[in-house]
PDB file of C-alpha atoms and ligand atoms in Angstrom:
ATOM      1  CA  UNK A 153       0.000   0.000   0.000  1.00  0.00           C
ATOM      2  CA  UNK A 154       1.156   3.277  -0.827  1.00  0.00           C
ATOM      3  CA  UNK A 155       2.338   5.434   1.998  1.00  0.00           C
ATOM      4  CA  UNK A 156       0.037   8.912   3.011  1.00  0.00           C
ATOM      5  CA  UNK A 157       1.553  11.930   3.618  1.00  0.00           C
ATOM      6  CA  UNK A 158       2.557  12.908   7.186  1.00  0.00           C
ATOM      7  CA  UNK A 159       0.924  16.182   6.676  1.00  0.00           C
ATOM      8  CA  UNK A 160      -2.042  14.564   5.859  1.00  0.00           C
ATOM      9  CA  UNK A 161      -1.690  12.264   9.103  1.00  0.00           C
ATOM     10  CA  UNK A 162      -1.308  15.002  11.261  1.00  0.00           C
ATOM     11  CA  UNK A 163      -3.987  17.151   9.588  1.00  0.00           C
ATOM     12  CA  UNK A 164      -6.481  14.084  10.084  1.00  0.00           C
ATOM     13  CA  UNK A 165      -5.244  14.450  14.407  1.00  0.00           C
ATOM     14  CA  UNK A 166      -5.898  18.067  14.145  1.00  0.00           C
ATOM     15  CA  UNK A 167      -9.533  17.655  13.781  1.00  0.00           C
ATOM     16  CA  UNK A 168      -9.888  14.678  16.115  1.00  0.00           C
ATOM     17  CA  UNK A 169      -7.715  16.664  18.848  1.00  0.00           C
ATOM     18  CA  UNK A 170      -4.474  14.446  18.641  1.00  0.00           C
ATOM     19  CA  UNK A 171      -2.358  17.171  18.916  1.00  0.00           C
ATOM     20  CA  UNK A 172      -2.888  17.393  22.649  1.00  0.00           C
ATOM     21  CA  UNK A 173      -2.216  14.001  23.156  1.00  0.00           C
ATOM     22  CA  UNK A 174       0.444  14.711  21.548  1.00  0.00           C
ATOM     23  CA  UNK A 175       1.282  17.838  23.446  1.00  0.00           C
ATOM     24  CA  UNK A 176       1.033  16.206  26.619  1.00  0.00           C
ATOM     25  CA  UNK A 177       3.476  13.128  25.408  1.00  0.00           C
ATOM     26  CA  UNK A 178       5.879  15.365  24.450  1.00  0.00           C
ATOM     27  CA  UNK A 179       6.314  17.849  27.540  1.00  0.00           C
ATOM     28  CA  UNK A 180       8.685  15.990  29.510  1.00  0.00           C
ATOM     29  CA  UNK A 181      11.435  15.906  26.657  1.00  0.00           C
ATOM     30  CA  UNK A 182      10.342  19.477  25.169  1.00  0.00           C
ATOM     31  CA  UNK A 183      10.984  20.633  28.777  1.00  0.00           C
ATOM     32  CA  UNK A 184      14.139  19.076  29.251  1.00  0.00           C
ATOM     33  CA  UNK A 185      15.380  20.051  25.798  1.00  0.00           C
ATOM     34  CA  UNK A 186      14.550  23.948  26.448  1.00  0.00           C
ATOM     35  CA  UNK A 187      16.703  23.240  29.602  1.00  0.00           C
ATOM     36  CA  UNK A 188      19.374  22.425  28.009  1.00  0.00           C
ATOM     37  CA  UNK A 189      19.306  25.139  25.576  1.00  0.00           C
ATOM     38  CA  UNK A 190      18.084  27.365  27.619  1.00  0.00           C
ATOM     39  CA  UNK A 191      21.366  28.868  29.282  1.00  0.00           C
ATOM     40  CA  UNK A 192      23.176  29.190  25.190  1.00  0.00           C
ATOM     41  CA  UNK A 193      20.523  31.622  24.202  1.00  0.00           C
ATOM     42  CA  UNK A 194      21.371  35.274  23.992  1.00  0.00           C
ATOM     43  CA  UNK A 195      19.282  37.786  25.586  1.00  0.00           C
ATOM     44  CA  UNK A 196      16.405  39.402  22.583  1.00  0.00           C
ATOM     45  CA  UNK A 197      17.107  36.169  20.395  1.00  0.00           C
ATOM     46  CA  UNK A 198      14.903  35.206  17.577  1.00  0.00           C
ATOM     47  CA  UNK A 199      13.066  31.370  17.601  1.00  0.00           C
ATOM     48  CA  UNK A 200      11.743  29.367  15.319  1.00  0.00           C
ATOM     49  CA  UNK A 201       9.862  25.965  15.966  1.00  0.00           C
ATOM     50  CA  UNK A 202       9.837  23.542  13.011  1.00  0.00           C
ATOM     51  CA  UNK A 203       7.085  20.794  12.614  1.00  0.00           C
ATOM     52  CA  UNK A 204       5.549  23.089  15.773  1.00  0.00           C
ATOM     53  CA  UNK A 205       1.774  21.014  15.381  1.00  0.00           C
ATOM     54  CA  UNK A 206      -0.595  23.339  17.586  1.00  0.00           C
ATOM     55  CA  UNK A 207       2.084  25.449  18.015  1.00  0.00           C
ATOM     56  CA  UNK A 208       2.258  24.691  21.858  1.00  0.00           C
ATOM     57  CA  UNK A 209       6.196  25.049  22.226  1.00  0.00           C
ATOM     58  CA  UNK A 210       6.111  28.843  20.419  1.00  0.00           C
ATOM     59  CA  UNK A 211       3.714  29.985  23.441  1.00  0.00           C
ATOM     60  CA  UNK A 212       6.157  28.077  26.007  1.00  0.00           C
ATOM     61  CA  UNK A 213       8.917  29.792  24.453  1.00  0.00           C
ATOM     62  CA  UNK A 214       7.333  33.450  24.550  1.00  0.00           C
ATOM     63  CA  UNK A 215       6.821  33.296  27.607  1.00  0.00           C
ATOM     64  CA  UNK A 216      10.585  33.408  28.465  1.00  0.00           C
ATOM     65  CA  UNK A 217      11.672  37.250  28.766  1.00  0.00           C
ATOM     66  CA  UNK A 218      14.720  36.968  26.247  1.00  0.00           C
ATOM     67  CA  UNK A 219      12.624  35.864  23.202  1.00  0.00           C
ATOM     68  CA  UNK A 220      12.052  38.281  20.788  1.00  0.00           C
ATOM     69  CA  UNK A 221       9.898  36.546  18.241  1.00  0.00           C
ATOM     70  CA  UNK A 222       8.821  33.276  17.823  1.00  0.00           C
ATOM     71  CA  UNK A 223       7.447  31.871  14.748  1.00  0.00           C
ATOM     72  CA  UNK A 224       5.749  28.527  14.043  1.00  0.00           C
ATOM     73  CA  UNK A 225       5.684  26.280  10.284  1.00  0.00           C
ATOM     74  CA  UNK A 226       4.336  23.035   9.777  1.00  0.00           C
ATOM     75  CA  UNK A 227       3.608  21.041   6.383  1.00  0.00           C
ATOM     76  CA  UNK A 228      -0.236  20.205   7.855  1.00  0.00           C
ATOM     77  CA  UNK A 229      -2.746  23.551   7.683  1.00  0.00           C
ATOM     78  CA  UNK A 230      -5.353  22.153   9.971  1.00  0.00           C
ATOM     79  CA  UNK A 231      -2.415  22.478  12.585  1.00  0.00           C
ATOM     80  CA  UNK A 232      -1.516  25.797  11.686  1.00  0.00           C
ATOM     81  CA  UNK A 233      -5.500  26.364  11.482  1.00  0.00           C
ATOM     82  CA  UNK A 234      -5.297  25.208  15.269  1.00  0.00           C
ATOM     83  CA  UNK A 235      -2.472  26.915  15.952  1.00  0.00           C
ATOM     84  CA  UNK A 236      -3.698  30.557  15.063  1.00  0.00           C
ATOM     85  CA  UNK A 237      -7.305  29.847  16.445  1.00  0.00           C
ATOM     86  CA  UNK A 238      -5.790  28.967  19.721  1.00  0.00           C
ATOM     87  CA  UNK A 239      -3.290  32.426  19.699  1.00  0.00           C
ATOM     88  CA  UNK A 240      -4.489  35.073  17.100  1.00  0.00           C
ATOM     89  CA  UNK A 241      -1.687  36.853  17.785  1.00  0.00           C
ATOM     90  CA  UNK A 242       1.076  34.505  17.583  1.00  0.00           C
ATOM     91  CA  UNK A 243       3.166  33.555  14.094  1.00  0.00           C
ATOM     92  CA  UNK A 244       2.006  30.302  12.429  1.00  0.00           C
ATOM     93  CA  UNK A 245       2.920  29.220   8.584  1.00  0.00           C
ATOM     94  CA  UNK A 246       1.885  26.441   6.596  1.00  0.00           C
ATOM     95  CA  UNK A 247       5.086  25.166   5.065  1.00  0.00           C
ATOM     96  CA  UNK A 248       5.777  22.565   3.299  1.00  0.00           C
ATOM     97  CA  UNK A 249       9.688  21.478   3.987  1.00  0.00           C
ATOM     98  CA  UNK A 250      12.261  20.863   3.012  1.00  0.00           C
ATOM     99  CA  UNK A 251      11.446  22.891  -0.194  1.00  0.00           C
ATOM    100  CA  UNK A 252      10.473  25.925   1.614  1.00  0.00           C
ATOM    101  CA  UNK A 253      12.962  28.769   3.037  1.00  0.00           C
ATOM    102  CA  UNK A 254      12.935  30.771   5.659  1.00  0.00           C
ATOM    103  CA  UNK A 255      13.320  35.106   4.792  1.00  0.00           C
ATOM    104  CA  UNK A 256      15.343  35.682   7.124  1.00  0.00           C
ATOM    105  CA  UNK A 257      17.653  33.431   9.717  1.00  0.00           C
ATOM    106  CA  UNK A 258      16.959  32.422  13.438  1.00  0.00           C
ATOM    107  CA  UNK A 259      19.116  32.859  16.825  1.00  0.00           C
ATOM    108  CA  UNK A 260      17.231  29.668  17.893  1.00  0.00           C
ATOM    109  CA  UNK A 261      16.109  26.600  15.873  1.00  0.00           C
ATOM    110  CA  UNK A 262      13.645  24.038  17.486  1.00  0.00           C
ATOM    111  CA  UNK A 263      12.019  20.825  16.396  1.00  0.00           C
ATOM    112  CA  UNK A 264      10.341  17.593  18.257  1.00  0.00           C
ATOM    113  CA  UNK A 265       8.864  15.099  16.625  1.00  0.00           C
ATOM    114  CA  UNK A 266       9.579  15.937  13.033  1.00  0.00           C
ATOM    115  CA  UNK A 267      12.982  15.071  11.463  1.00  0.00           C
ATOM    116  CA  UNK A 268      12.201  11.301  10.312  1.00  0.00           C
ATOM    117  CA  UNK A 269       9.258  12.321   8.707  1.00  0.00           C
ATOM    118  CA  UNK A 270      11.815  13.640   5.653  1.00  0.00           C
ATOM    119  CA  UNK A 271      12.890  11.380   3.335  1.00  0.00           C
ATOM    120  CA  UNK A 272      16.465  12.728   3.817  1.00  0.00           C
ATOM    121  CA  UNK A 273      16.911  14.382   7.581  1.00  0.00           C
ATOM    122  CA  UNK A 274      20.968  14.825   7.195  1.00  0.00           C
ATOM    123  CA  UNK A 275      20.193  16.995   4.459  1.00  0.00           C
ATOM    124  CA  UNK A 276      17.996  18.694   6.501  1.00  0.00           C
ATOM    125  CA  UNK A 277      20.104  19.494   9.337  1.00  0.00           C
ATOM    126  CA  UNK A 278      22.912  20.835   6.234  1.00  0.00           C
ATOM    127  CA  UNK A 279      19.852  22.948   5.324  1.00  0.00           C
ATOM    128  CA  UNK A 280      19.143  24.593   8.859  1.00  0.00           C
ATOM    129  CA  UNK A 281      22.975  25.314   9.428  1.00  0.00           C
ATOM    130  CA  UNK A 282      23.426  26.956   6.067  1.00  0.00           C
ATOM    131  CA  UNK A 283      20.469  28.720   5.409  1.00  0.00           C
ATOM    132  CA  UNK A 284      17.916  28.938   8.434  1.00  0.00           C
ATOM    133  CA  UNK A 285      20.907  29.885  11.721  1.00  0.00           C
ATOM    134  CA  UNK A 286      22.446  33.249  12.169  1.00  0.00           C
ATOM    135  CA  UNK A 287      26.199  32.392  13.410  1.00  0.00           C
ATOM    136  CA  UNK A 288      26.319  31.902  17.017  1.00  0.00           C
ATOM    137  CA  UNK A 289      22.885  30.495  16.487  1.00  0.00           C
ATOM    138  CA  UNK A 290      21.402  27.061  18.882  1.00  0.00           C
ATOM    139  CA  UNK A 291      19.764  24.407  17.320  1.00  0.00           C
ATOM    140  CA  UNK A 292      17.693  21.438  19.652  1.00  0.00           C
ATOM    141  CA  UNK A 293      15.621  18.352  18.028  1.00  0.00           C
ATOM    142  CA  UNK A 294      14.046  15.359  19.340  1.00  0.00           C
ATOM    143  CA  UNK A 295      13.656  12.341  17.692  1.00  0.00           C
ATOM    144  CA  UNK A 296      11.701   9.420  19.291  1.00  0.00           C
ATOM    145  CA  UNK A 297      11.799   7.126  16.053  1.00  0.00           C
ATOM    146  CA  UNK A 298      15.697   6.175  16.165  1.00  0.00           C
ATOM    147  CA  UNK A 299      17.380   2.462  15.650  1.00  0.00           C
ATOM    148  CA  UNK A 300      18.050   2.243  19.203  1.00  0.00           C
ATOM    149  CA  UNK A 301      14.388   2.571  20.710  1.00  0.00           C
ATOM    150  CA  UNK A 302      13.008  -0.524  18.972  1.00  0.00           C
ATOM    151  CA  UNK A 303       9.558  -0.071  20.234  1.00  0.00           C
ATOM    152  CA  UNK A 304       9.187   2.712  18.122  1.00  0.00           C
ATOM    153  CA  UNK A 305      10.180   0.206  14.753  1.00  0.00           C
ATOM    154  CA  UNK A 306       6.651  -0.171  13.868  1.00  0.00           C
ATOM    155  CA  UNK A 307       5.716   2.905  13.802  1.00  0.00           C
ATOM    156  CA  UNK A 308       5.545   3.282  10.005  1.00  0.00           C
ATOM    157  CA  UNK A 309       3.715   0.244   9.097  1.00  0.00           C
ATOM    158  CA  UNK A 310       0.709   0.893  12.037  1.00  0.00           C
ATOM    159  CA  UNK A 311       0.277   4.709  10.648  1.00  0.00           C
ATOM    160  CA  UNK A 312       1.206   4.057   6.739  1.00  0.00           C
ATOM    161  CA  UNK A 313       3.554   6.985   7.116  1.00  0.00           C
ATOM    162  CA  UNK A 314       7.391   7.301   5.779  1.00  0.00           C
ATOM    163  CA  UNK A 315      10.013   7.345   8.964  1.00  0.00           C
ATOM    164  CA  UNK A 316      13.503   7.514   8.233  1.00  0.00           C
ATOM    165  CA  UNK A 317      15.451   5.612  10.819  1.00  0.00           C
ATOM    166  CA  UNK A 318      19.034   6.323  12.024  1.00  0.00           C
ATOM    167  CA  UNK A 319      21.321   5.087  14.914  1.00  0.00           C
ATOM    168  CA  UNK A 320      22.638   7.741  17.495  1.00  0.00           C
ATOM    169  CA  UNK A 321      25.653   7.258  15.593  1.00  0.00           C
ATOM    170  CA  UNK A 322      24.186   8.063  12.189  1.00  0.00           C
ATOM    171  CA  UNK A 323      22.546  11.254  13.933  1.00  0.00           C
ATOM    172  CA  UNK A 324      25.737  12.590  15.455  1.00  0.00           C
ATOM    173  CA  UNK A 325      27.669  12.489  11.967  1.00  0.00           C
ATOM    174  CA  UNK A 326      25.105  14.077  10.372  1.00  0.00           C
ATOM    175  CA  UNK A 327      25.409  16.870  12.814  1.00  0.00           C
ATOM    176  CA  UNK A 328      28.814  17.018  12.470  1.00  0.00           C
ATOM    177  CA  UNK A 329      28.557  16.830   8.838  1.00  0.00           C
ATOM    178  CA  UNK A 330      26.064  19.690   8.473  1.00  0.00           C
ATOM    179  CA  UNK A 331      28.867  21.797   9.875  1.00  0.00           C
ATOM    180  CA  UNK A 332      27.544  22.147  14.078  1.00  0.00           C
ATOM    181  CA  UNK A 333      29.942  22.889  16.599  1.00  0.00           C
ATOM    182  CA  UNK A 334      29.731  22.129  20.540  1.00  0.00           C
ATOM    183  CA  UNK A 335      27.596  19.108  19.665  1.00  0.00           C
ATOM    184  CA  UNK A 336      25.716  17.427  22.324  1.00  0.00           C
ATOM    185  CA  UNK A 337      23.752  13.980  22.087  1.00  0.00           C
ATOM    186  CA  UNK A 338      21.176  13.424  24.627  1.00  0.00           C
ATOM    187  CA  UNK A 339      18.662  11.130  25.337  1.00  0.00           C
ATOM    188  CA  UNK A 340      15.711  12.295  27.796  1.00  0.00           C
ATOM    189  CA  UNK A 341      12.757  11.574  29.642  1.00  0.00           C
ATOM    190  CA  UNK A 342      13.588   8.291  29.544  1.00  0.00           C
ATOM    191  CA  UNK A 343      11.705   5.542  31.899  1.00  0.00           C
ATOM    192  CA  UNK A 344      11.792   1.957  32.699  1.00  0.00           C
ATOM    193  CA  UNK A 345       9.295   1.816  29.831  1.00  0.00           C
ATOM    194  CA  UNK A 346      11.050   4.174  27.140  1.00  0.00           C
ATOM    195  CA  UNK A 347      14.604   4.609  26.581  1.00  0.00           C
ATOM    196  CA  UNK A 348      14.634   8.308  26.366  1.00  0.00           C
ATOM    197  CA  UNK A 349      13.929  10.980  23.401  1.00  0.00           C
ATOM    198  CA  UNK A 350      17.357  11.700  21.147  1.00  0.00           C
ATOM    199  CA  UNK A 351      18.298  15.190  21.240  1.00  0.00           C
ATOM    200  CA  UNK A 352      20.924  16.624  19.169  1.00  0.00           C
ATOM    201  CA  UNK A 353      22.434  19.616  20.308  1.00  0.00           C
ATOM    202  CA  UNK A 354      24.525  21.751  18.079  1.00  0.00           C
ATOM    203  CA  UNK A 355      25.591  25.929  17.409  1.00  0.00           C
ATOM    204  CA  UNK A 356      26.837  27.517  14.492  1.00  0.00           C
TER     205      UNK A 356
HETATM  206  C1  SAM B 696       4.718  14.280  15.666  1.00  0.00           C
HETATM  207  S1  SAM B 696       4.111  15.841  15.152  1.00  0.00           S
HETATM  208  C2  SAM B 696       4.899  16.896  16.358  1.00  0.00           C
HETATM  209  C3  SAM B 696       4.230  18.244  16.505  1.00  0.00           C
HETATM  210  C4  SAM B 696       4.832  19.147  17.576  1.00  0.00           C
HETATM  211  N1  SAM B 696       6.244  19.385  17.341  1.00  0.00           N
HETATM  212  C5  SAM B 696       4.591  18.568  18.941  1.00  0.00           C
HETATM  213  O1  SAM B 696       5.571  18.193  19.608  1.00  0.00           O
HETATM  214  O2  SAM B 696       3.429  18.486  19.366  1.00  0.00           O
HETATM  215  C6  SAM B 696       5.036  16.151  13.661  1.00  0.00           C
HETATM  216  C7  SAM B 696       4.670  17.434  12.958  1.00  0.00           C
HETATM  217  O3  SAM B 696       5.542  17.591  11.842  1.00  0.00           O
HETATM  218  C8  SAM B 696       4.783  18.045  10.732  1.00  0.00           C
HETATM  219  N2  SAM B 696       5.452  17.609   9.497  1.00  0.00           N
HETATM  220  C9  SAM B 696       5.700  16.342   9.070  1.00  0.00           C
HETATM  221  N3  SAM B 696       6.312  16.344   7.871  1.00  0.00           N
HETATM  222  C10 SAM B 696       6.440  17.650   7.509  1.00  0.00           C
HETATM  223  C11 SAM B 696       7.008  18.311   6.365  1.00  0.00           C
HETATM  224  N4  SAM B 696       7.550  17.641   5.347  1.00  0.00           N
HETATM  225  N5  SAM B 696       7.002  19.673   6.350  1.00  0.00           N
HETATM  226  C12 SAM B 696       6.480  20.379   7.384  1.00  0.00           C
HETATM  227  N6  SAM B 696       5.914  19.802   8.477  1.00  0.00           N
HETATM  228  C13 SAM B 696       5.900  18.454   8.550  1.00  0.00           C
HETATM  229  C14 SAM B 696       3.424  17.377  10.905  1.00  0.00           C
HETATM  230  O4  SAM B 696       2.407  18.046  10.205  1.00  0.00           O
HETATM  231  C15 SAM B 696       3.239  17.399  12.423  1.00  0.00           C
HETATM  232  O5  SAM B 696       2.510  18.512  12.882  1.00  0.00           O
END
């Protein structure tokens, strides 16, 4: 069977009110990731969250004093929909990546939950570092779908959605390979029952 979209997935959530599910699954690791960035980021720095869904970890991150503006994209428009019904004021875009670029660049680069949804991710990260992150800039993903957590390996098949997978390993050289410096590998939240979200870490 042919494989649907992921934006098409995650558009058919937003109108069954998945995302908060969703939202709630992923605070622990979102939490512990904006800890860990949260003492590299300059005072007035400018935020982007990729893949941001509802557009839950924008609002987090306004509410922290040093952000200047936060924007929001994601490839499904019933989440962006959702997104600016739930803050009128914020910034949400419907993008489609990785063929769309950003106008200008970013102090601070987010993402949970989206990378394996590309067909290549490592190109991805390249991407961000060359054309999305002012220098100095911080970028922090999760990834939940990786080699190492095998109970995620069936995640494609049971939602009929492309995942790339990758090892830690694979992850780390790609970060190193899209040019990031001070690169930290992390794996979070983790329980008796989960081994932890991946985080890569990385500045320009
Ligand atoms: C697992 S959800 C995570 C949403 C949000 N980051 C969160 O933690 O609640 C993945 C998000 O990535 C978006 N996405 C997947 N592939 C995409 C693509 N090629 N371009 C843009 N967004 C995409 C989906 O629409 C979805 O909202």
């Amino acid at each position: 069977m042919e494989k649907r979209k992921a934006v098409d997935l995650f558009s058919e959530w937003a109108s069954i009110g998945k995302d908060e599910g969703m939202q709630k699954g992923h605070l622990s690791s979102v939490t512990e990731m904006l800890s860990l960035v949260g003492p590299h980021l300059k005072s007035n720095f400018s935020a982007i969250d990729v893949g941001c869904g509802n557009g839950w970890v924008c609002r987090t991150l306004s509410e922290d004093k040093r952000c200047l503006k936060i924007k929001g994209i994601d490839g499904s428009e019933k989440m962006i929909l959702k997104a600016q019904k739930i803050d009128p004021l914020g910034e949400y875009y419907h993008a489609l990546l990785p063929s769309w670029d950003p106008k200008e660049k970013f102090d601070f680069i987010h993402s949970m939950e989206f990378l394996y949804y590309l067909e290549d991710p490592l190109d991805m990260l390249k991407i961000f570092y060359n054309n999305w992150l002012n220098n100095e800039g911080v970028f922090i993903a999760g990834v939940d779908y990786y080699l190492e957590n095998e109970d995620s390996h069936s995640w494609p098949e049971k939602l009929n959605v492309h995942m790339t997978k990758l090892s830690i390993d694979e992850w780390k050289r790609g970060m190193e390979d899209a040019g990031f410096k001070e690169i930290e590998i992390h794996q979070v939240a983790a329980n008796d029952d989960f081994i932890g979200t991946l985080v890569l870490f990385g500045k320009k």
